[in-house]
C-alpha atoms as a PDB file:
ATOM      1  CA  UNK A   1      -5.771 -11.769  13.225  1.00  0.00           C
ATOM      2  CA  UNK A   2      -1.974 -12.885  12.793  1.00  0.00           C
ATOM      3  CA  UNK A   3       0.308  -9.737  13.443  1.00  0.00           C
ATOM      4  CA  UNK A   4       4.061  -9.851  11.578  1.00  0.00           C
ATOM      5  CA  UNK A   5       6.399  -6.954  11.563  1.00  0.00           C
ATOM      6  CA  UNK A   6       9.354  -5.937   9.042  1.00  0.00           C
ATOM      7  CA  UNK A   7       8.852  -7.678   5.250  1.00  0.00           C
ATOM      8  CA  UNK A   8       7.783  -4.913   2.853  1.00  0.00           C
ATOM      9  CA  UNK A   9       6.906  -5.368  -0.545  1.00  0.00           C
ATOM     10  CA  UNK A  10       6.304  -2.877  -3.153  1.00  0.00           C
ATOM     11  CA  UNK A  11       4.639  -3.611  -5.834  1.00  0.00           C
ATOM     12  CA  UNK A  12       1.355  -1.737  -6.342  1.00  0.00           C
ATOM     13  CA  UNK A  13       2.531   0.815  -8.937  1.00  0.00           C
ATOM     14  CA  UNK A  14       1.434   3.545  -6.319  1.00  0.00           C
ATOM     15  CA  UNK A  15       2.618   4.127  -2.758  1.00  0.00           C
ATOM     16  CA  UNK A  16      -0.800   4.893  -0.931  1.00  0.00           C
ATOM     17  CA  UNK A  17      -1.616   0.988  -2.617  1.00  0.00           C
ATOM     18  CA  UNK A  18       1.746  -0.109  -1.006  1.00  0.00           C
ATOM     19  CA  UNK A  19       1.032   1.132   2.021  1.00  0.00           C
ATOM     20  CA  UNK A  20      -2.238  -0.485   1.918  1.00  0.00           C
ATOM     21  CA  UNK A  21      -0.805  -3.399   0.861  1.00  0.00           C
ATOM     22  CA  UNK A  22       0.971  -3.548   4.583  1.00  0.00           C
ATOM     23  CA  UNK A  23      -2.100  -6.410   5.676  1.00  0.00           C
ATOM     24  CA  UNK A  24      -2.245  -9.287   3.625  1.00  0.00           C
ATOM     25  CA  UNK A  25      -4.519 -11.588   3.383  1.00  0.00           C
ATOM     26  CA  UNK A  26      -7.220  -9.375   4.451  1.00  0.00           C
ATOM     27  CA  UNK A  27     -10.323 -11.786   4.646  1.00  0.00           C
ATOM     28  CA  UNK A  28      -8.503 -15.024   5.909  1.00  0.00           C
ATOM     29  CA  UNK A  29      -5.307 -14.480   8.023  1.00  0.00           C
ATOM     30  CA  UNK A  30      -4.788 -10.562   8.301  1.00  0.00           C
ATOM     31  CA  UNK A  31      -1.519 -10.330   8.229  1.00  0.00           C
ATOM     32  CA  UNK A  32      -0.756  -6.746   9.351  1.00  0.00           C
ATOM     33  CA  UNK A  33       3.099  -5.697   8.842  1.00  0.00           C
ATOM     34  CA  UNK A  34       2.797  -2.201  11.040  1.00  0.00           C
ATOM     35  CA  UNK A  35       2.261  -3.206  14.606  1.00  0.00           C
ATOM     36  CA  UNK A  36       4.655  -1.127  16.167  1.00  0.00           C
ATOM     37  CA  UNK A  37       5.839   2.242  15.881  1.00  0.00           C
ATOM     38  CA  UNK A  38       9.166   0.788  14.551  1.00  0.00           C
ATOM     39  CA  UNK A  39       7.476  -1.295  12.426  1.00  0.00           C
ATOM     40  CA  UNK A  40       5.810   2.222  10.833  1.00  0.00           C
ATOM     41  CA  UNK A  41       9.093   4.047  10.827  1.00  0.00           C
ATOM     42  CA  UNK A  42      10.647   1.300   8.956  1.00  0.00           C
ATOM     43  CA  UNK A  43       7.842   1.583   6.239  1.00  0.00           C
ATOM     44  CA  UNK A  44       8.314   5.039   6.006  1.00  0.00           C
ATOM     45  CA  UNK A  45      12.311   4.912   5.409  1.00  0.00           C
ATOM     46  CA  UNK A  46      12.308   2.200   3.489  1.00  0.00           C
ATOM     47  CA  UNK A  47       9.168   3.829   0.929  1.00  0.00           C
ATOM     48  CA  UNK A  48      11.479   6.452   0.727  1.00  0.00           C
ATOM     49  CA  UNK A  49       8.814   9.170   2.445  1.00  0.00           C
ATOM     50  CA  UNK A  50      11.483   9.626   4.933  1.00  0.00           C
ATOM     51  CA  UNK A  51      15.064   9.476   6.267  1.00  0.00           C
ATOM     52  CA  UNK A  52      14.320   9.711   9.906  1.00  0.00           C
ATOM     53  CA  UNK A  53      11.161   9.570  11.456  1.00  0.00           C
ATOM     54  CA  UNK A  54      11.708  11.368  14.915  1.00  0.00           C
ATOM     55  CA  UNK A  55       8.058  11.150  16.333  1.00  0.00           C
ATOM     56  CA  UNK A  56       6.865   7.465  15.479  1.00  0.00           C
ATOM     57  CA  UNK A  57       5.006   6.210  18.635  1.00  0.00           C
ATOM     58  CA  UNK A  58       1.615   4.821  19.202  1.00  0.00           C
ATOM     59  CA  UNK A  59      -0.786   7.872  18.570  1.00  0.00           C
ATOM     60  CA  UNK A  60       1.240   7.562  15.134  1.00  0.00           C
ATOM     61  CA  UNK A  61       0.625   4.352  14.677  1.00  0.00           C
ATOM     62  CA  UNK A  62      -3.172   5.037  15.292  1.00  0.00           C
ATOM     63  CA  UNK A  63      -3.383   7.614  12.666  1.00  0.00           C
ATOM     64  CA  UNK A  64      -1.392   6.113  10.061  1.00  0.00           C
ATOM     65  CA  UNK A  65      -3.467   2.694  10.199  1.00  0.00           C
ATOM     66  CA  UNK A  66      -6.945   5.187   9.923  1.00  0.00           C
ATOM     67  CA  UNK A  67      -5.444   6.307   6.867  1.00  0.00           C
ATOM     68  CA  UNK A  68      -3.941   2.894   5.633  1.00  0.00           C
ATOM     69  CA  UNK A  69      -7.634   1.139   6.126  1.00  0.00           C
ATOM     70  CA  UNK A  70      -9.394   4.150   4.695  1.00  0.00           C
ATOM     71  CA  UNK A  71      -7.290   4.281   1.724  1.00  0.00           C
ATOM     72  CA  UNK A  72      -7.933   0.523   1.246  1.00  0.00           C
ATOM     73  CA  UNK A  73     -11.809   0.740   1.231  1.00  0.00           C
ATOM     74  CA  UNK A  74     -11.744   4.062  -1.140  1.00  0.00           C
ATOM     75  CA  UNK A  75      -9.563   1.947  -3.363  1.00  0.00           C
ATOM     76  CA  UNK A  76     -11.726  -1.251  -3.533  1.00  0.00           C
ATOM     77  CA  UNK A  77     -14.745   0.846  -3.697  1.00  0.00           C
ATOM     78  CA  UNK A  78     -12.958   2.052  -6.821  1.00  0.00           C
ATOM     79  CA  UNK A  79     -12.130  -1.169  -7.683  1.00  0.00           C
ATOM     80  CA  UNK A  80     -15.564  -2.236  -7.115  1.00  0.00           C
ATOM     81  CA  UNK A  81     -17.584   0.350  -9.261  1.00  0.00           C
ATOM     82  CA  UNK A  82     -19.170   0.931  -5.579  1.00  0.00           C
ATOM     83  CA  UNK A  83     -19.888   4.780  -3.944  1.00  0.00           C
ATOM     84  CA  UNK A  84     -16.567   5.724  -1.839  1.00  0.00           C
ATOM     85  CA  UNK A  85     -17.443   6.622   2.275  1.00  0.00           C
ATOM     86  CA  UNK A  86     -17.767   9.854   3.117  1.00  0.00           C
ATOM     87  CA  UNK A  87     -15.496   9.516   6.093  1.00  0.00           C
ATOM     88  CA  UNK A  88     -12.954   7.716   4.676  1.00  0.00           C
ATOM     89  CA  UNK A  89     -12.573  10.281   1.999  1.00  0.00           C
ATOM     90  CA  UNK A  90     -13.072  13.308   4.837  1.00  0.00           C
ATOM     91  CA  UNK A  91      -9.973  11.289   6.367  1.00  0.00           C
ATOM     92  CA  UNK A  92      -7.946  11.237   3.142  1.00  0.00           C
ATOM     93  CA  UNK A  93      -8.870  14.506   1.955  1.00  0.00           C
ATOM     94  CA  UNK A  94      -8.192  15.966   6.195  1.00  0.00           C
ATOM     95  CA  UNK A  95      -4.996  14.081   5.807  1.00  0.00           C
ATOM     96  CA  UNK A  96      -3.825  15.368   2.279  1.00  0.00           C
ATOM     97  CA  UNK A  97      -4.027  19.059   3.557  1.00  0.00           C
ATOM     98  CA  UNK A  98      -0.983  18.350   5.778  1.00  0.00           C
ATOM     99  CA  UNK A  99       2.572  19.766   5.081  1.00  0.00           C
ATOM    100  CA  UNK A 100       4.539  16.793   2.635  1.00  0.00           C
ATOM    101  CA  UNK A 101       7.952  16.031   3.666  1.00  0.00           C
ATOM    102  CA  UNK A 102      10.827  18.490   2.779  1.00  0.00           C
ATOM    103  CA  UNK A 103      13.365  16.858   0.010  1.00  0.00           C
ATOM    104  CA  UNK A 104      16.107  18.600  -0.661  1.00  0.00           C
ATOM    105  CA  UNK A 105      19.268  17.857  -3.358  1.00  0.00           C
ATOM    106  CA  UNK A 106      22.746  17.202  -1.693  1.00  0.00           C
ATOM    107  CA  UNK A 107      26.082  18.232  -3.047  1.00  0.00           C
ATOM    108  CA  UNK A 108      27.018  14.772  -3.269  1.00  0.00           C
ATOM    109  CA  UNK A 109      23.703  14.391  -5.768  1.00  0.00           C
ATOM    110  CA  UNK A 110      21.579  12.465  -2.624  1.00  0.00           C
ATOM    111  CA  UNK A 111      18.500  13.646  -1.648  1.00  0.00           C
ATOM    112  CA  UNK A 112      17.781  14.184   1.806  1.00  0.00           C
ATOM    113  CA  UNK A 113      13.983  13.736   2.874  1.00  0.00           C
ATOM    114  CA  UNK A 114      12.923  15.137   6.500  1.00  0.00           C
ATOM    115  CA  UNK A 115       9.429  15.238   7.847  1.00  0.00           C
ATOM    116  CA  UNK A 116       7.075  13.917  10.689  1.00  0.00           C
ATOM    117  CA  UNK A 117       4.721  10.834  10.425  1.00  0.00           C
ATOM    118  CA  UNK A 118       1.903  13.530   9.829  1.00  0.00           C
ATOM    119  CA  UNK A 119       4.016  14.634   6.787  1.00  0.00           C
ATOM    120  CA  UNK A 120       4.604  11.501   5.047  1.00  0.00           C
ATOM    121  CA  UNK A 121       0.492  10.122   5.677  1.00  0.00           C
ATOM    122  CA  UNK A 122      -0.120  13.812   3.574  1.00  0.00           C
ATOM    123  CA  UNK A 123       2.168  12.414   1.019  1.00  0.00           C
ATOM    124  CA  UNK A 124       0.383   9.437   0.754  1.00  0.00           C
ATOM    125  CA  UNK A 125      -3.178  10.665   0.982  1.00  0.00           C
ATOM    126  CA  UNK A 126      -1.947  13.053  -1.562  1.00  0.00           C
ATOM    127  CA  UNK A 127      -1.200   9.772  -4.087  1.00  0.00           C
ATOM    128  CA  UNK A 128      -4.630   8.493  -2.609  1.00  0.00           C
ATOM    129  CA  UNK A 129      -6.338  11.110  -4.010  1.00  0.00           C
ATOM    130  CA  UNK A 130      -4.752  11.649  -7.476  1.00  0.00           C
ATOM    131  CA  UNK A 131      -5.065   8.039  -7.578  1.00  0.00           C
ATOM    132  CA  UNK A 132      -8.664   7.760  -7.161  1.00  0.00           C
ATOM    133  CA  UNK A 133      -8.804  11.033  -9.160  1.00  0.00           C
ATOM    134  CA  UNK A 134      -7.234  10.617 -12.094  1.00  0.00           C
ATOM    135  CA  UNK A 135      -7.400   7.758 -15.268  1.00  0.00           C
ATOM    136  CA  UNK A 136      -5.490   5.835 -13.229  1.00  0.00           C
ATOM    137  CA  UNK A 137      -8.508   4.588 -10.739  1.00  0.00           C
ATOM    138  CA  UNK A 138      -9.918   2.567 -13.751  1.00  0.00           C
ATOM    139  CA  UNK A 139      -6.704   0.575 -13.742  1.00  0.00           C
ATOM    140  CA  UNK A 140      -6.583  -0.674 -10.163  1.00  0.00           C
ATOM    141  CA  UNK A 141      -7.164  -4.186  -9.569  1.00  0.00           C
ATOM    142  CA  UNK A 142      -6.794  -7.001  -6.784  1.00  0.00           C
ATOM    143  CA  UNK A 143      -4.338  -9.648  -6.807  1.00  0.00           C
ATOM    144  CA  UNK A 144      -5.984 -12.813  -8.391  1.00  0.00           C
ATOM    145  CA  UNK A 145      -4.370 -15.548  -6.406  1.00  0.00           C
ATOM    146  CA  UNK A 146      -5.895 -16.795  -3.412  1.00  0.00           C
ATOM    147  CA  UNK A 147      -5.770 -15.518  -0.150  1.00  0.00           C
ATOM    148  CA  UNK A 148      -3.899 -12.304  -1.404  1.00  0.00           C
ATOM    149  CA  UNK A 149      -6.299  -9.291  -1.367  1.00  0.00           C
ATOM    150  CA  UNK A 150      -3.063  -6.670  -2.722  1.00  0.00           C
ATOM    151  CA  UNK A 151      -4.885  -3.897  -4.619  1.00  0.00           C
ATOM    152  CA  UNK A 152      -2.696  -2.654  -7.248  1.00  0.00           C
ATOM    153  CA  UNK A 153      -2.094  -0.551 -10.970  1.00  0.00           C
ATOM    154  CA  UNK A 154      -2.771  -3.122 -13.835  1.00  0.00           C
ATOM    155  CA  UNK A 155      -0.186  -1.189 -16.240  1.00  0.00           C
ATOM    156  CA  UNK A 156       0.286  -4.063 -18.902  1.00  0.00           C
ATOM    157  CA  UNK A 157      -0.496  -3.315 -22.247  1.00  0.00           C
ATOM    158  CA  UNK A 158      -3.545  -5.255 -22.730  1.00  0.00           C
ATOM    159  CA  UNK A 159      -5.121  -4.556 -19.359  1.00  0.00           C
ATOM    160  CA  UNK A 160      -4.398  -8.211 -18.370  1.00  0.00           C
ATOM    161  CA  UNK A 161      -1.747  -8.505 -15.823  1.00  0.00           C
ATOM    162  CA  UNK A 162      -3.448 -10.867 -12.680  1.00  0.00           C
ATOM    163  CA  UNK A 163      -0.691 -10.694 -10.110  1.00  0.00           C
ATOM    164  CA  UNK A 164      -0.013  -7.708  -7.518  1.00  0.00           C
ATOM    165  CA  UNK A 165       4.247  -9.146  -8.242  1.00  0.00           C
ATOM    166  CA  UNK A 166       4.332 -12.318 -10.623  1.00  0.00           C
ATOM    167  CA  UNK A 167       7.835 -13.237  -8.222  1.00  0.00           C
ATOM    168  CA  UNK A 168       5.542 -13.788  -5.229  1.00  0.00           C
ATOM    169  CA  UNK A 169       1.964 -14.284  -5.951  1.00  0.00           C
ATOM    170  CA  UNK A 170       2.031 -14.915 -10.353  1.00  0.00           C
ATOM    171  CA  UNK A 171       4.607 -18.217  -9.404  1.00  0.00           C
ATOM    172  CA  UNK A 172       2.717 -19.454  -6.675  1.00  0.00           C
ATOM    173  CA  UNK A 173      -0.859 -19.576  -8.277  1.00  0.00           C
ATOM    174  CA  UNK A 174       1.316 -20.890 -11.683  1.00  0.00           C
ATOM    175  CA  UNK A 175       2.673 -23.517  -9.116  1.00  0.00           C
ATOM    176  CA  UNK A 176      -0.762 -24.415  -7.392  1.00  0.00           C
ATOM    177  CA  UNK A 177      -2.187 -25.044 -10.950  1.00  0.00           C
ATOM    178  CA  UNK A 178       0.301 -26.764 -12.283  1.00  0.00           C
ATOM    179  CA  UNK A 179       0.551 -29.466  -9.055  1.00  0.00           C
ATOM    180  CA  UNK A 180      -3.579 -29.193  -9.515  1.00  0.00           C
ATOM    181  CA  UNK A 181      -3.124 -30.642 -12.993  1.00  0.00           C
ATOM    182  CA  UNK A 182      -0.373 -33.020 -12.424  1.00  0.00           C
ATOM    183  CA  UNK A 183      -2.232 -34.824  -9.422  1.00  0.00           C
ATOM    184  CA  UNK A 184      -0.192 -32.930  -6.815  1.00  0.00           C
ATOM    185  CA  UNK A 185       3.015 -34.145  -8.239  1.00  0.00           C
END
């Protein structure tokens, strides 16, 4: 397993997929982008669950990677036309019943989210389930270039899009075939 912090991408149409999306390149390299407690905060603030996150430390960390991994299988069980775990969904569905993050509207037209790790994995959990719930779960798909196992919300118009973000993964697979057809060249 390689471990890298920081880079965050979001481009799964929903943010329980995005934060499942924090491991890449799940059955090769593993590439897990939360191995710190700063590494968590940052996902948090920058997913826009929270401003702050005052009580981001290791037992955190724990919980919120439980919920990450068990919102990845439910998803590719989905996916997969497959039955979804019982514990994973307990998880999710334990998690969900938490208190969401507090927004609140700012006179100078901001909004100001404040919460605890346990309230942001509820908000999450929460798009988990209406996710999986909803018409939407027929629509989730895996990235379809090599190596990248990015679940994400096929919302093109035709049902055809094959890339989790055509900027990352759609260029390089259009890259790799056209060097494939050109002789490496």
């Amino acid at each position: 397993m390689v471990t890298i912090g920081g880079v965050f991408t979001f481009v799964s149409g929903n943010p329980a997929l995005d934060f499942a999306g924090t491991v890449a390149a799940r059955t090769t390299d593993h590439l897990d982008r939360l191995v710190t407690p700063a590494d968590l905060a940052r996902w948090l603030i920058t997913a826009d669950l929270l401003d702050a996150v005052p009580d981001c430390d290791e037992a955190a960390l724990r919980r919120a990677v439980a919920v990450r991994e068990a919102v990845y299988r439910l998803a590719l069980a989905a996916l997969r036309g497959e039955p979804s775990d019982e514990s994973d969904r307990a998880l999710v569905n334990d998690t969900a019943r938490g208190e969401p993050p507090l927004i609140a509207l700012l006179p100078d037209h901001t909004v100001r989210r404040t919460g605890t790790v346990d309230s942001a994995l509820a908000a999450l959990a929460r798009s988990a389930i209406e996710l999986l719930g909803g018409p939407d779960r027929e629509r989730i798909k895996q990235c379809g270039r090599d190596n990248c196992t990015r679940l994400y919300i096929d919302t093109s118009r035709g049902g055809t899009r094959r890339w989790c973000d055509m900027a990352r993964c759609g260029n390089r697979a259009k890259s790799a075939a056209f060097r494939a057809r050109h002789g490496g060249s």
